Coordinates of C-alpha atoms in Angstrom, one line a residue:
X1 CA -220.1 -145.9 -80.6
X2 CA -220.1 -146.9 -77.0
X3 CA -216.8 -146.1 -75.4
X4 CA -215.3 -147.1 -72.1
X5 CA -212.1 -145.2 -71.1
X6 CA -209.0 -146.6 -69.5
X7 CA -208.9 -145.5 -66.0
X8 CA -206.2 -146.6 -63.7
X9 CA -206.0 -150.4 -64.1
X10 CA -209.4 -150.8 -65.7
X11 CA -209.1 -151.8 -69.3
X12 CA -211.6 -151.0 -72.1
X13 CA -211.6 -148.8 -75.1
X14 CA -209.9 -145.5 -75.4
X15 CA -211.4 -142.6 -77.3
X16 CA -209.2 -139.6 -77.9
X17 CA -210.9 -136.7 -79.7
X18 CA -208.7 -134.0 -81.1
X19 CA -209.8 -130.6 -82.4
X20 CA -207.7 -129.0 -85.1
X21 CA -207.7 -125.4 -86.4
X22 CA -210.4 -126.2 -89.0
X23 CA -211.8 -129.6 -88.2
X24 CA -212.4 -132.1 -85.5
X25 CA -212.0 -135.8 -85.6
X26 CA -212.0 -138.8 -83.3
X27 CA -209.5 -141.6 -82.6
X28 CA -210.4 -144.6 -80.7
X29 CA -208.6 -147.9 -80.0
X30 CA -209.7 -151.1 -78.3
X31 CA -207.4 -152.4 -75.7
X32 CA -207.3 -156.2 -75.7
X33 CA -206.1 -158.4 -72.8
X34 CA -205.2 -162.0 -72.4
X35 CA -207.1 -164.4 -70.2
X36 CA -204.9 -163.5 -67.2
X37 CA -205.5 -159.8 -67.8
X38 CA -202.2 -158.9 -69.5
X39 CA -202.5 -156.1 -72.1
X40 CA -201.6 -157.1 -75.7
X41 CA -200.3 -155.2 -78.6
X42 CA -198.6 -151.8 -78.6
X43 CA -200.9 -150.7 -75.8
X44 CA -198.8 -152.8 -73.3
X45 CA -196.0 -150.3 -73.5
X46 CA -198.3 -147.7 -72.0
X47 CA -199.4 -150.0 -69.2
X48 CA -197.1 -149.5 -66.2
X49 CA -196.6 -151.4 -63.0
X50 CA -194.3 -149.0 -61.2
X51 CA -192.7 -145.5 -61.2
X52 CA -189.4 -144.4 -59.7
X53 CA -189.2 -140.9 -58.2
X54 CA -186.9 -138.9 -56.0
X55 CA -187.3 -136.1 -53.6
X56 CA -186.5 -132.4 -54.2
X57 CA -183.2 -131.4 -52.4
X58 CA -182.6 -128.1 -50.8
X59 CA -179.9 -127.5 -53.3
X60 CA -182.6 -127.5 -56.0
X61 CA -182.4 -123.7 -55.9
X62 CA -179.1 -124.1 -57.8
X63 CA -180.5 -126.4 -60.5
X64 CA -179.3 -125.9 -64.0
X65 CA -181.5 -123.5 -66.0
X66 CA -181.1 -121.3 -69.1
X67 CA -182.5 -118.3 -67.2
X68 CA -179.6 -117.3 -64.9
X69 CA -181.6 -114.6 -63.1
X70 CA -184.5 -116.9 -62.1
X71 CA -185.3 -117.5 -58.4
X72 CA -186.6 -120.9 -57.6
X73 CA -189.0 -121.3 -54.6
X74 CA -187.8 -124.7 -53.2
X75 CA -190.8 -125.0 -50.9
X76 CA -193.2 -124.5 -53.8
X77 CA -191.2 -126.8 -56.0
X78 CA -191.5 -129.5 -53.3
X79 CA -195.3 -129.0 -53.1
X80 CA -195.6 -129.3 -56.8
X81 CA -193.5 -132.4 -56.9
X82 CA -195.5 -134.0 -54.0
X83 CA -198.7 -133.4 -55.9
X84 CA -197.2 -135.0 -59.0
X85 CA -196.1 -138.0 -57.0
X86 CA -199.6 -138.2 -55.4
X87 CA -201.2 -138.4 -58.8
X88 CA -198.8 -141.2 -59.9
X89 CA -199.6 -143.1 -56.7
X90 CA -203.3 -143.2 -57.9
X91 CA -202.1 -145.1 -61.0
X92 CA -199.1 -147.2 -60.1
X93 CA -196.9 -148.4 -57.3
X94 CA -194.3 -145.6 -56.6
X95 CA -190.8 -146.2 -55.3
X96 CA -189.2 -143.0 -54.0
X97 CA -185.7 -142.4 -52.8
X98 CA -184.0 -139.5 -51.0
X99 CA -182.1 -137.3 -53.3
X100 CA -178.6 -136.3 -52.2
X101 CA -178.0 -132.6 -51.7
X102 CA -174.9 -133.2 -53.9
X103 CA -177.2 -133.3 -56.9
X104 CA -179.3 -130.1 -57.4
X105 CA -181.1 -131.6 -60.4
X106 CA -181.3 -135.1 -58.9
X107 CA -185.1 -135.0 -58.8
X108 CA -185.1 -135.4 -62.6
X109 CA -184.6 -139.2 -62.6
X110 CA -185.5 -139.6 -66.2
X111 CA -182.2 -138.1 -67.4
X112 CA -179.7 -140.6 -65.9
X113 CA -181.4 -143.7 -67.0
X114 CA -183.8 -145.1 -69.7
X115 CA -185.7 -148.2 -68.6
X116 CA -187.8 -150.6 -70.7
X117 CA -189.2 -153.5 -68.8
X118 CA -186.2 -155.1 -67.1
X119 CA -183.5 -153.4 -69.2
X120 CA -181.9 -150.1 -68.2
X121 CA -179.3 -148.0 -70.0
X122 CA -177.3 -145.7 -67.8
X123 CA -176.7 -142.4 -69.7
X124 CA -173.7 -140.2 -69.8
X125 CA -173.9 -136.5 -68.9
X126 CA -171.5 -133.9 -70.3
X127 CA -172.4 -131.5 -67.5
X128 CA -170.1 -132.0 -64.5
X129 CA -172.8 -131.1 -61.9
X130 CA -174.9 -134.1 -63.1
X131 CA -172.3 -136.7 -63.7
X132 CA -172.6 -138.3 -60.2
X133 CA -176.4 -138.9 -60.7
X134 CA -175.7 -141.9 -63.1
X135 CA -173.7 -143.9 -60.5
X136 CA -176.5 -143.2 -57.9
X137 CA -179.2 -144.4 -60.4
X138 CA -177.2 -147.4 -61.5
X139 CA -176.9 -148.6 -57.8
X140 CA -180.6 -148.0 -57.3
X141 CA -181.7 -150.0 -60.5
X142 CA -179.2 -152.8 -59.8
X143 CA -180.9 -153.3 -56.4
X144 CA -184.2 -153.6 -58.3
X145 CA -182.8 -156.4 -60.3
X146 CA -182.5 -154.5 -63.6
X147 CA -180.2 -155.6 -66.5
X148 CA -177.8 -152.7 -66.6
X149 CA -176.0 -151.3 -69.6
X150 CA -173.7 -148.2 -69.2
X151 CA -173.1 -145.8 -72.0
X152 CA -169.7 -144.8 -70.5
X153 CA -168.4 -148.4 -70.6
X154 CA -169.6 -149.0 -74.2
X155 CA -168.3 -145.6 -75.6
X156 CA -166.6 -143.3 -73.1
X157 CA -167.0 -140.3 -75.5
X158 CA -170.7 -140.8 -76.2
X159 CA -173.3 -138.4 -74.7
X160 CA -176.9 -139.3 -73.9
X161 CA -179.6 -137.9 -71.7
X162 CA -182.9 -139.6 -71.0
X163 CA -184.9 -136.5 -71.7
X164 CA -184.0 -136.9 -75.4
X165 CA -185.4 -140.4 -75.6
X166 CA -189.0 -140.7 -76.8
X167 CA -190.4 -144.3 -77.0
X168 CA -193.6 -144.7 -79.0
X169 CA -194.3 -148.4 -78.2
X170 CA -193.1 -149.1 -81.8
X171 CA -189.7 -147.4 -82.0
X172 CA -187.4 -144.9 -80.4
X173 CA -186.8 -141.3 -81.4
X174 CA -183.8 -139.7 -79.8
X175 CA -183.1 -136.0 -79.9
X176 CA -179.7 -134.6 -81.0
X177 CA -179.3 -131.8 -78.5
X178 CA -176.7 -130.2 -76.2
X179 CA -176.9 -133.3 -74.0
X180 CA -177.1 -136.1 -76.6
X181 CA -174.8 -136.6 -79.6
X182 CA -174.7 -139.1 -82.6
X183 CA -172.4 -141.4 -80.7
X184 CA -174.9 -141.5 -77.9
X185 CA -177.7 -142.4 -80.3
X186 CA -175.6 -145.1 -81.9
X187 CA -174.7 -146.6 -78.6
X188 CA -178.3 -146.6 -77.5
X189 CA -179.3 -148.4 -80.7
X190 CA -176.7 -151.2 -79.9
X191 CA -178.3 -151.8 -76.5
X192 CA -181.9 -151.7 -77.8
X193 CA -181.0 -153.4 -81.1
X194 CA -184.5 -155.0 -81.3
X195 CA -186.1 -151.6 -81.8
X196 CA -185.9 -149.1 -84.7
X197 CA -184.0 -146.0 -83.5
X198 CA -184.1 -142.6 -85.3
X199 CA -182.1 -139.5 -84.4
X200 CA -184.1 -136.2 -84.4
X201 CA -182.3 -132.9 -84.4
X202 CA -183.3 -130.5 -81.7
X203 CA -183.2 -127.0 -83.3
X204 CA -180.6 -124.8 -81.8
X205 CA -181.3 -121.3 -80.5
X206 CA -184.9 -122.1 -79.6
X207 CA -184.5 -122.6 -75.9
X208 CA -185.5 -126.3 -76.2
X209 CA -183.3 -128.5 -74.0
X210 CA -184.3 -132.0 -75.0
X211 CA -186.6 -133.7 -77.6
X212 CA -189.1 -134.3 -74.8
X213 CA -189.0 -130.7 -73.8
X214 CA -191.3 -130.3 -76.8
X215 CA -192.9 -133.7 -77.2
X216 CA -194.3 -136.8 -75.6
X217 CA -196.7 -139.6 -76.2
X218 CA -200.3 -138.4 -75.5
X219 CA -201.9 -141.7 -76.4
X220 CA -201.3 -144.9 -78.4
X221 CA -199.8 -143.7 -81.7
X222 CA -200.5 -140.0 -80.7
X223 CA -197.5 -137.7 -80.4
X224 CA -197.9 -134.3 -78.7
X225 CA -195.4 -131.9 -80.0
X226 CA -194.9 -128.1 -80.3
X227 CA -196.3 -126.2 -83.2
X228 CA -193.2 -124.2 -83.2
X229 CA -190.0 -123.9 -85.3
X230 CA -188.3 -126.6 -83.1
X231 CA -191.4 -128.8 -83.0
X232 CA -192.1 -128.5 -86.7
X233 CA -188.5 -129.5 -87.6
X234 CA -188.7 -132.5 -85.3
X235 CA -192.0 -133.6 -86.7
X236 CA -190.7 -133.6 -90.3
X237 CA -188.1 -136.1 -89.3
X238 CA -190.6 -138.2 -87.3
X239 CA -192.9 -138.3 -90.3
X240 CA -190.3 -138.9 -92.9
X241 CA -187.9 -141.3 -91.1
X242 CA -190.1 -143.1 -88.5
X243 CA -191.2 -146.6 -89.1
X244 CA -194.8 -145.9 -88.3
X245 CA -197.3 -143.1 -89.0
X246 CA -198.5 -141.2 -85.9
X247 CA -201.3 -138.7 -85.2
X248 CA -200.0 -135.2 -84.2
X249 CA -201.3 -133.2 -81.3
X250 CA -199.9 -129.7 -81.9
X251 CA -199.3 -127.1 -79.1
X252 CA -198.5 -123.4 -79.3
X253 CA -196.0 -123.9 -76.4
X254 CA -193.2 -126.5 -76.7
X255 CA -193.1 -127.6 -73.1
X256 CA -196.9 -127.8 -72.9
X257 CA -196.7 -130.8 -75.2
X258 CA -194.9 -132.8 -72.6
X259 CA -197.2 -135.0 -70.6
X260 CA -197.2 -138.4 -68.8
X261 CA -199.5 -140.9 -70.5
X262 CA -199.8 -143.6 -67.9
X263 CA -202.4 -146.4 -67.6
X264 CA -204.9 -144.5 -69.6
X265 CA -204.6 -141.2 -67.7
X266 CA -202.8 -138.1 -69.0
X267 CA -200.9 -135.8 -66.5
X268 CA -200.4 -132.5 -68.3
X269 CA -199.5 -128.9 -67.8
X270 CA -201.7 -126.5 -65.8
X271 CA -203.6 -123.6 -67.2
X272 CA -201.5 -121.3 -65.0
X273 CA -198.3 -122.5 -66.6
X274 CA -199.4 -122.6 -70.3
X275 CA -202.8 -120.8 -70.8
X276 CA -202.4 -120.6 -74.6
X277 CA -202.1 -124.4 -74.9
X278 CA -204.9 -125.5 -72.6
X279 CA -207.5 -125.6 -75.4
X280 CA -205.5 -128.5 -77.0
X281 CA -205.6 -130.6 -73.9
X282 CA -209.3 -129.7 -73.4
X283 CA -210.0 -131.0 -76.9
X284 CA -209.3 -134.5 -75.7
X285 CA -212.5 -136.2 -74.6
X286 CA -213.3 -139.3 -72.6
X287 CA -209.8 -139.9 -71.3
X288 CA -209.0 -138.9 -67.7
X289 CA -206.7 -135.8 -67.5
X290 CA -205.0 -134.2 -64.6
X291 CA -203.5 -130.7 -64.6
X292 CA -200.2 -130.7 -62.8
X293 CA -198.7 -127.3 -61.8
X294 CA -195.0 -127.2 -62.6
X295 CA -193.9 -123.5 -62.5
X296 CA -190.8 -123.9 -60.3
X297 CA -189.5 -126.9 -62.2
X298 CA -190.0 -125.1 -65.5
X299 CA -187.5 -122.6 -64.2
X300 CA -185.0 -125.5 -64.2
X301 CA -186.0 -126.3 -67.8
X302 CA -187.9 -129.4 -66.7
X303 CA -190.9 -131.1 -68.2
X304 CA -193.5 -133.4 -66.6
X305 CA -191.9 -136.6 -67.7
X306 CA -188.5 -135.6 -66.1
X307 CA -189.3 -136.5 -62.4
X308 CA -190.2 -140.1 -63.0
X309 CA -189.1 -143.3 -64.6
X310 CA -192.2 -145.4 -65.6
X311 CA -191.6 -149.2 -65.7
X312 CA -193.8 -151.7 -67.6

């Protein structure tokens, strides 16, 4: 089979090859376009025009993290973030704003808002340190002309964080975690009523912060997810309650499963950060991949999708 990969804005066929413990197999999909070049089908949800990012504030050294004795190197965190943004700029237009020192975790723009095309839902944090980020993000998205829906105005008691929201192009899976509750999921489902929404418990006591701390979309209909107690429990729900059947890309490390699949390129963890999981990423053939170092942000319980909002 002759295969042309998707690279940047060039559209063709995508061939993802996955190697399991005992067998290897291929998955390929033809991406079709209209006469004016618009992508059709579910693939359009992984074709992005723009990405929103922030900067890393000096106060990032005080970012929330489960390891209370960790020391964050802010200078290195900025270097890693700059490299991440540099890779995004090769694929989409990037809009970057200056993060206020008031928000140590403000670089993680994925948490205060979920955006799909021109509709944005402003989330609601339970953590006091992060509450101000939502007003900041609302103002920013309003200036971009987004249709805004605020969780707090719909249900003041609901909790939702963007890191728990996994969109597959066919439906939403939302993690029930320390940051997101059932009322948050129900409120989200009202705003995005045209899409199926399924709640997925995030196993407690595993150190997993959000659903996307252990999962992400690694291709069209391909979900990368940890081959761990937390990942396996989540996958059971995705398989049994989802409206579509997906291929699973399983990782020894939960956070290694989080990647940014954007315009046919995968930005994923580095060998330095997750050496035991690199063989899984290396099993993918004919799709451009970029290793992105993330060590300082991992100390703040962050994944690679956290520092950007991708807009179709």
